[in-house]
Amino acid sequence: MTLLQWKPAYSLAIPAVDLEHREMIGLINECYERMGSDADTAAIERFLGEIHAGIAAHFALEEQLMLRSNYPEYGAHKEDHEDLLDQIRDFMDRFDEDREAGLRLLQQRLADWFGRHFATFDARLHDRIHT
Ligand SMILES: [Fe+2]
Ligand SMILES: [Fe+2]
């Protein structure tokens, strides 16, 4: 069961960034699959911790890139990253309390977030910065 699908429109034509974005989509899909299966909660929680760390590392890399280039939209872009990291933490708490509710939250909010962020903030960033 796939939650998020890579689209050609997400491509920023920077292979290293595209690869990381694909990996993030892959992790979210894997998480969604595990949550729907009867995998135990502790294992899923560990996996969520890894996702959070992986995504935080990707964001840090983009933020460094923006700082180095004096990118004017740095503040708003970073804020959107922080919003997602908050959402992942909310999602981890929700999942702890109620697995079904956690699954719905992942379906509704996180999937939307990725599509929107890739197509807006990241697209604008990589339009200006060519690495
Ligand atoms: Fe990104
Ligand atoms: Fe970004």
JSON list of N, CA and C in Angstrom, two decimals, residues 13-58:
[
{"chain": "A", "resi": 13, "resn": "ALA", "atom": "N", "xyz": [15.89, 18.55, -10.46]},
{"chain": "A", "resi": 13, "resn": "ALA", "atom": "CA", "xyz": [17.03, 18.42, -11.37]},
{"chain": "A", "resi": 13, "resn": "ALA", "atom": "C", "xyz": [18.37, 18.55, -10.65]},
{"chain": "A", "resi": 14, "resn": "ILE", "atom": "N", "xyz": [18.36, 18.29, -9.36]},
{"chain": "A", "resi": 14, "resn": "ILE", "atom": "CA", "xyz": [19.62, 18.21, -8.59]},
{"chain": "A", "resi": 14, "resn": "ILE", "atom": "C", "xyz": [19.63, 16.79, -8.03]},
{"chain": "A", "resi": 15, "resn": "PRO", "atom": "N", "xyz": [20.45, 15.92, -8.62]},
{"chain": "A", "resi": 15, "resn": "PRO", "atom": "CA", "xyz": [20.33, 14.51, -8.29]},
{"chain": "A", "resi": 15, "resn": "PRO", "atom": "C", "xyz": [20.42, 14.20, -6.79]},
{"chain": "A", "resi": 16, "resn": "ALA", "atom": "N", "xyz": [21.32, 14.88, -6.05]},
{"chain": "A", "resi": 16, "resn": "ALA", "atom": "CA", "xyz": [21.48, 14.55, -4.63]},
{"chain": "A", "resi": 16, "resn": "ALA", "atom": "C", "xyz": [20.21, 14.88, -3.84]},
{"chain": "A", "resi": 17, "resn": "VAL", "atom": "N", "xyz": [19.58, 16.00, -4.18]},
{"chain": "A", "resi": 17, "resn": "VAL", "atom": "CA", "xyz": [18.37, 16.40, -3.45]},
{"chain": "A", "resi": 17, "resn": "VAL", "atom": "C", "xyz": [17.20, 15.52, -3.87]},
{"chain": "A", "resi": 18, "resn": "ASP", "atom": "N", "xyz": [17.08, 15.25, -5.16]},
{"chain": "A", "resi": 18, "resn": "ASP", "atom": "CA", "xyz": [16.01, 14.36, -5.62]},
{"chain": "A", "resi": 18, "resn": "ASP", "atom": "C", "xyz": [16.12, 12.99, -4.95]},
{"chain": "A", "resi": 19, "resn": "LEU", "atom": "N", "xyz": [17.35, 12.51, -4.83]},
{"chain": "A", "resi": 19, "resn": "LEU", "atom": "CA", "xyz": [17.54, 11.20, -4.21]},
{"chain": "A", "resi": 19, "resn": "LEU", "atom": "C", "xyz": [17.06, 11.23, -2.76]},
{"chain": "A", "resi": 20, "resn": "GLU", "atom": "N", "xyz": [17.42, 12.29, -2.04]},
{"chain": "A", "resi": 20, "resn": "GLU", "atom": "CA", "xyz": [16.97, 12.36, -0.64]},
{"chain": "A", "resi": 20, "resn": "GLU", "atom": "C", "xyz": [15.45, 12.47, -0.56]},
{"chain": "A", "resi": 21, "resn": "HIS", "atom": "N", "xyz": [14.85, 13.24, -1.46]},
{"chain": "A", "resi": 21, "resn": "HIS", "atom": "CA", "xyz": [13.39, 13.35, -1.45]},
{"chain": "A", "resi": 21, "resn": "HIS", "atom": "C", "xyz": [12.74, 12.00, -1.73]},
{"chain": "A", "resi": 22, "resn": "ARG", "atom": "N", "xyz": [13.29, 11.28, -2.66]},
{"chain": "A", "resi": 22, "resn": "ARG", "atom": "CA", "xyz": [12.75, 9.94, -2.94]},
{"chain": "A", "resi": 22, "resn": "ARG", "atom": "C", "xyz": [12.89, 9.03, -1.74]},
{"chain": "A", "resi": 23, "resn": "GLU", "atom": "N", "xyz": [14.03, 9.15, -1.06]},
{"chain": "A", "resi": 23, "resn": "GLU", "atom": "CA", "xyz": [14.24, 8.32, 0.13]},
{"chain": "A", "resi": 23, "resn": "GLU", "atom": "C", "xyz": [13.23, 8.67, 1.22]},
{"chain": "A", "resi": 24, "resn": "MET", "atom": "N", "xyz": [12.93, 9.97, 1.36]},
{"chain": "A", "resi": 24, "resn": "MET", "atom": "CA", "xyz": [11.95, 10.39, 2.37]},
{"chain": "A", "resi": 24, "resn": "MET", "atom": "C", "xyz": [10.58, 9.82, 2.04]},
{"chain": "A", "resi": 25, "resn": "ILE", "atom": "N", "xyz": [10.19, 9.88, 0.77]},
{"chain": "A", "resi": 25, "resn": "ILE", "atom": "CA", "xyz": [8.91, 9.32, 0.35]},
{"chain": "A", "resi": 25, "resn": "ILE", "atom": "C", "xyz": [8.89, 7.81, 0.64]},
{"chain": "A", "resi": 26, "resn": "GLY", "atom": "N", "xyz": [10.01, 7.15, 0.36]},
{"chain": "A", "resi": 26, "resn": "GLY", "atom": "CA", "xyz": [10.11, 5.72, 0.61]},
{"chain": "A", "resi": 26, "resn": "GLY", "atom": "C", "xyz": [9.93, 5.39, 2.09]},
{"chain": "A", "resi": 27, "resn": "LEU", "atom": "N", "xyz": [10.54, 6.19, 2.95]},
{"chain": "A", "resi": 27, "resn": "LEU", "atom": "CA", "xyz": [10.44, 5.95, 4.39]},
{"chain": "A", "resi": 27, "resn": "LEU", "atom": "C", "xyz": [9.01, 6.14, 4.90]},
{"chain": "A", "resi": 28, "resn": "ILE", "atom": "N", "xyz": [8.36, 7.22, 4.41]},
{"chain": "A", "resi": 28, "resn": "ILE", "atom": "CA", "xyz": [6.98, 7.48, 4.83]},
{"chain": "A", "resi": 28, "resn": "ILE", "atom": "C", "xyz": [6.07, 6.34, 4.37]},
{"chain": "A", "resi": 29, "resn": "ASN", "atom": "N", "xyz": [6.27, 5.88, 3.15]},
{"chain": "A", "resi": 29, "resn": "ASN", "atom": "CA", "xyz": [5.45, 4.76, 2.66]},
{"chain": "A", "resi": 29, "resn": "ASN", "atom": "C", "xyz": [5.69, 3.49, 3.48]},
{"chain": "A", "resi": 30, "resn": "GLU", "atom": "N", "xyz": [6.94, 3.27, 3.82]},
{"chain": "A", "resi": 30, "resn": "GLU", "atom": "CA", "xyz": [7.26, 2.07, 4.59]},
{"chain": "A", "resi": 30, "resn": "GLU", "atom": "C", "xyz": [6.61, 2.15, 5.97]},
{"chain": "A", "resi": 31, "resn": "CYS", "atom": "N", "xyz": [6.65, 3.34, 6.54]},
{"chain": "A", "resi": 31, "resn": "CYS", "atom": "CA", "xyz": [6.04, 3.56, 7.84]},
{"chain": "A", "resi": 31, "resn": "CYS", "atom": "C", "xyz": [4.54, 3.27, 7.78]},
{"chain": "A", "resi": 32, "resn": "TYR", "atom": "N", "xyz": [3.91, 3.78, 6.74]},
{"chain": "A", "resi": 32, "resn": "TYR", "atom": "CA", "xyz": [2.48, 3.61, 6.55]},
{"chain": "A", "resi": 32, "resn": "TYR", "atom": "C", "xyz": [2.13, 2.12, 6.43]},
{"chain": "A", "resi": 33, "resn": "GLU", "atom": "N", "xyz": [2.94, 1.42, 5.67]},
{"chain": "A", "resi": 33, "resn": "GLU", "atom": "CA", "xyz": [2.72, -0.03, 5.51]},
{"chain": "A", "resi": 33, "resn": "GLU", "atom": "C", "xyz": [2.86, -0.76, 6.83]},
{"chain": "A", "resi": 34, "resn": "ARG", "atom": "N", "xyz": [3.90, -0.42, 7.58]},
{"chain": "A", "resi": 34, "resn": "ARG", "atom": "CA", "xyz": [4.12, -1.11, 8.85]},
{"chain": "A", "resi": 34, "resn": "ARG", "atom": "C", "xyz": [2.99, -0.83, 9.83]},
{"chain": "A", "resi": 35, "resn": "MET", "atom": "N", "xyz": [2.48, 0.42, 9.79]},
{"chain": "A", "resi": 35, "resn": "MET", "atom": "CA", "xyz": [1.41, 0.76, 10.71]},
{"chain": "A", "resi": 35, "resn": "MET", "atom": "C", "xyz": [0.13, 0.01, 10.41]},
{"chain": "A", "resi": 36, "resn": "GLY", "atom": "N", "xyz": [-0.08, -0.27, 9.14]},
{"chain": "A", "resi": 36, "resn": "GLY", "atom": "CA", "xyz": [-1.29, -1.01, 8.74]},
{"chain": "A", "resi": 36, "resn": "GLY", "atom": "C", "xyz": [-1.15, -2.50, 9.01]},
{"chain": "A", "resi": 37, "resn": "SER", "atom": "N", "xyz": [0.06, -2.97, 9.18]},
{"chain": "A", "resi": 37, "resn": "SER", "atom": "CA", "xyz": [0.27, -4.39, 9.43]},
{"chain": "A", "resi": 37, "resn": "SER", "atom": "C", "xyz": [0.20, -4.62, 10.94]},
{"chain": "A", "resi": 38, "resn": "ASP", "atom": "N", "xyz": [0.47, -5.84, 11.37]},
{"chain": "A", "resi": 38, "resn": "ASP", "atom": "CA", "xyz": [0.37, -6.05, 12.82]},
{"chain": "A", "resi": 38, "resn": "ASP", "atom": "C", "xyz": [1.73, -5.95, 13.51]},
{"chain": "A", "resi": 39, "resn": "ALA", "atom": "N", "xyz": [2.62, -5.16, 12.92]},
{"chain": "A", "resi": 39, "resn": "ALA", "atom": "CA", "xyz": [3.93, -4.93, 13.54]},
{"chain": "A", "resi": 39, "resn": "ALA", "atom": "C", "xyz": [3.73, -4.33, 14.94]},
{"chain": "A", "resi": 40, "resn": "ASP", "atom": "N", "xyz": [4.65, -4.65, 15.85]},
{"chain": "A", "resi": 40, "resn": "ASP", "atom": "CA", "xyz": [4.40, -4.17, 17.20]},
{"chain": "A", "resi": 40, "resn": "ASP", "atom": "C", "xyz": [4.74, -2.69, 17.34]},
{"chain": "A", "resi": 41, "resn": "THR", "atom": "N", "xyz": [4.04, -2.08, 18.26]},
{"chain": "A", "resi": 41, "resn": "THR", "atom": "CA", "xyz": [4.09, -0.63, 18.43]},
{"chain": "A", "resi": 41, "resn": "THR", "atom": "C", "xyz": [5.51, -0.14, 18.71]},
{"chain": "A", "resi": 42, "resn": "ALA", "atom": "N", "xyz": [6.26, -0.87, 19.53]},
{"chain": "A", "resi": 42, "resn": "ALA", "atom": "CA", "xyz": [7.61, -0.41, 19.87]},
{"chain": "A", "resi": 42, "resn": "ALA", "atom": "C", "xyz": [8.49, -0.35, 18.62]},
{"chain": "A", "resi": 43, "resn": "ALA", "atom": "N", "xyz": [8.35, -1.33, 17.74]},
{"chain": "A", "resi": 43, "resn": "ALA", "atom": "CA", "xyz": [9.16, -1.35, 16.51]},
{"chain": "A", "resi": 43, "resn": "ALA", "atom": "C", "xyz": [8.79, -0.16, 15.62]},
{"chain": "A", "resi": 44, "resn": "ILE", "atom": "N", "xyz": [7.52, 0.14, 15.53]},
{"chain": "A", "resi": 44, "resn": "ILE", "atom": "CA", "xyz": [7.08, 1.28, 14.70]},
{"chain": "A", "resi": 44, "resn": "ILE", "atom": "C", "xyz": [7.58, 2.58, 15.32]},
{"chain": "A", "resi": 45, "resn": "GLU", "atom": "N", "xyz": [7.54, 2.66, 16.63]},
{"chain": "A", "resi": 45, "resn": "GLU", "atom": "CA", "xyz": [8.03, 3.88, 17.27]},
{"chain": "A", "resi": 45, "resn": "GLU", "atom": "C", "xyz": [9.52, 4.09, 17.02]},
{"chain": "A", "resi": 46, "resn": "ARG", "atom": "N", "xyz": [10.28, 3.03, 17.04]},
{"chain": "A", "resi": 46, "resn": "ARG", "atom": "CA", "xyz": [11.71, 3.16, 16.74]},
{"chain": "A", "resi": 46, "resn": "ARG", "atom": "C", "xyz": [11.90, 3.66, 15.31]},
{"chain": "A", "resi": 47, "resn": "PHE", "atom": "N", "xyz": [11.11, 3.09, 14.42]},
{"chain": "A", "resi": 47, "resn": "PHE", "atom": "CA", "xyz": [11.19, 3.47, 13.02]},
{"chain": "A", "resi": 47, "resn": "PHE", "atom": "C", "xyz": [10.81, 4.94, 12.83]},
{"chain": "A", "resi": 48, "resn": "LEU", "atom": "N", "xyz": [9.78, 5.38, 13.55]},
{"chain": "A", "resi": 48, "resn": "LEU", "atom": "CA", "xyz": [9.38, 6.80, 13.48]},
{"chain": "A", "resi": 48, "resn": "LEU", "atom": "C", "xyz": [10.51, 7.71, 13.95]},
{"chain": "A", "resi": 49, "resn": "GLY", "atom": "N", "xyz": [11.22, 7.26, 14.97]},
{"chain": "A", "resi": 49, "resn": "GLY", "atom": "CA", "xyz": [12.37, 8.03, 15.47]},
{"chain": "A", "resi": 49, "resn": "GLY", "atom": "C", "xyz": [13.43, 8.17, 14.38]},
{"chain": "A", "resi": 50, "resn": "GLU", "atom": "N", "xyz": [13.65, 7.09, 13.64]},
{"chain": "A", "resi": 50, "resn": "GLU", "atom": "CA", "xyz": [14.63, 7.13, 12.54]},
{"chain": "A", "resi": 50, "resn": "GLU", "atom": "C", "xyz": [14.17, 8.07, 11.43]},
{"chain": "A", "resi": 51, "resn": "ILE", "atom": "N", "xyz": [12.88, 8.04, 11.14]},
{"chain": "A", "resi": 51, "resn": "ILE", "atom": "CA", "xyz": [12.34, 8.93, 10.09]},
{"chain": "A", "resi": 51, "resn": "ILE", "atom": "C", "xyz": [12.54, 10.38, 10.51]},
{"chain": "A", "resi": 52, "resn": "HIS", "atom": "N", "xyz": [12.22, 10.66, 11.74]},
{"chain": "A", "resi": 52, "resn": "HIS", "atom": "CA", "xyz": [12.35, 12.03, 12.24]},
{"chain": "A", "resi": 52, "resn": "HIS", "atom": "C", "xyz": [13.80, 12.50, 12.09]},
{"chain": "A", "resi": 53, "resn": "ALA", "atom": "N", "xyz": [14.73, 11.64, 12.47]},
{"chain": "A", "resi": 53, "resn": "ALA", "atom": "CA", "xyz": [16.15, 12.00, 12.39]},
{"chain": "A", "resi": 53, "resn": "ALA", "atom": "C", "xyz": [16.59, 12.18, 10.93]},
{"chain": "A", "resi": 54, "resn": "GLY", "atom": "N", "xyz": [16.14, 11.30, 10.05]},
{"chain": "A", "resi": 54, "resn": "GLY", "atom": "CA", "xyz": [16.53, 11.37, 8.64]},
{"chain": "A", "resi": 54, "resn": "GLY", "atom": "C", "xyz": [16.00, 12.65, 7.99]},
{"chain": "A", "resi": 55, "resn": "ILE", "atom": "N", "xyz": [14.76, 12.98, 8.30]},
{"chain": "A", "resi": 55, "resn": "ILE", "atom": "CA", "xyz": [14.17, 14.18, 7.72]},
{"chain": "A", "resi": 55, "resn": "ILE", "atom": "C", "xyz": [14.83, 15.42, 8.30]},
{"chain": "A", "resi": 56, "resn": "ALA", "atom": "N", "xyz": [15.09, 15.41, 9.59]},
{"chain": "A", "resi": 56, "resn": "ALA", "atom": "CA", "xyz": [15.76, 16.56, 10.22]},
{"chain": "A", "resi": 56, "resn": "ALA", "atom": "C", "xyz": [17.13, 16.79, 9.56]},
{"chain": "A", "resi": 57, "resn": "ALA", "atom": "N", "xyz": [17.83, 15.72, 9.23]},
{"chain": "A", "resi": 57, "resn": "ALA", "atom": "CA", "xyz": [19.15, 15.85, 8.60]},
{"chain": "A", "resi": 57, "resn": "ALA", "atom": "C", "xyz": [19.01, 16.45, 7.20]},
{"chain": "A", "resi": 58, "resn": "HIS", "atom": "N", "xyz": [18.00, 16.01, 6.47]},
{"chain": "A", "resi": 58, "resn": "HIS", "atom": "CA", "xyz": [17.77, 16.58, 5.14]},
{"chain": "A", "resi": 58, "resn": "HIS", "atom": "C", "xyz": [17.47, 18.08, 5.24]}
]
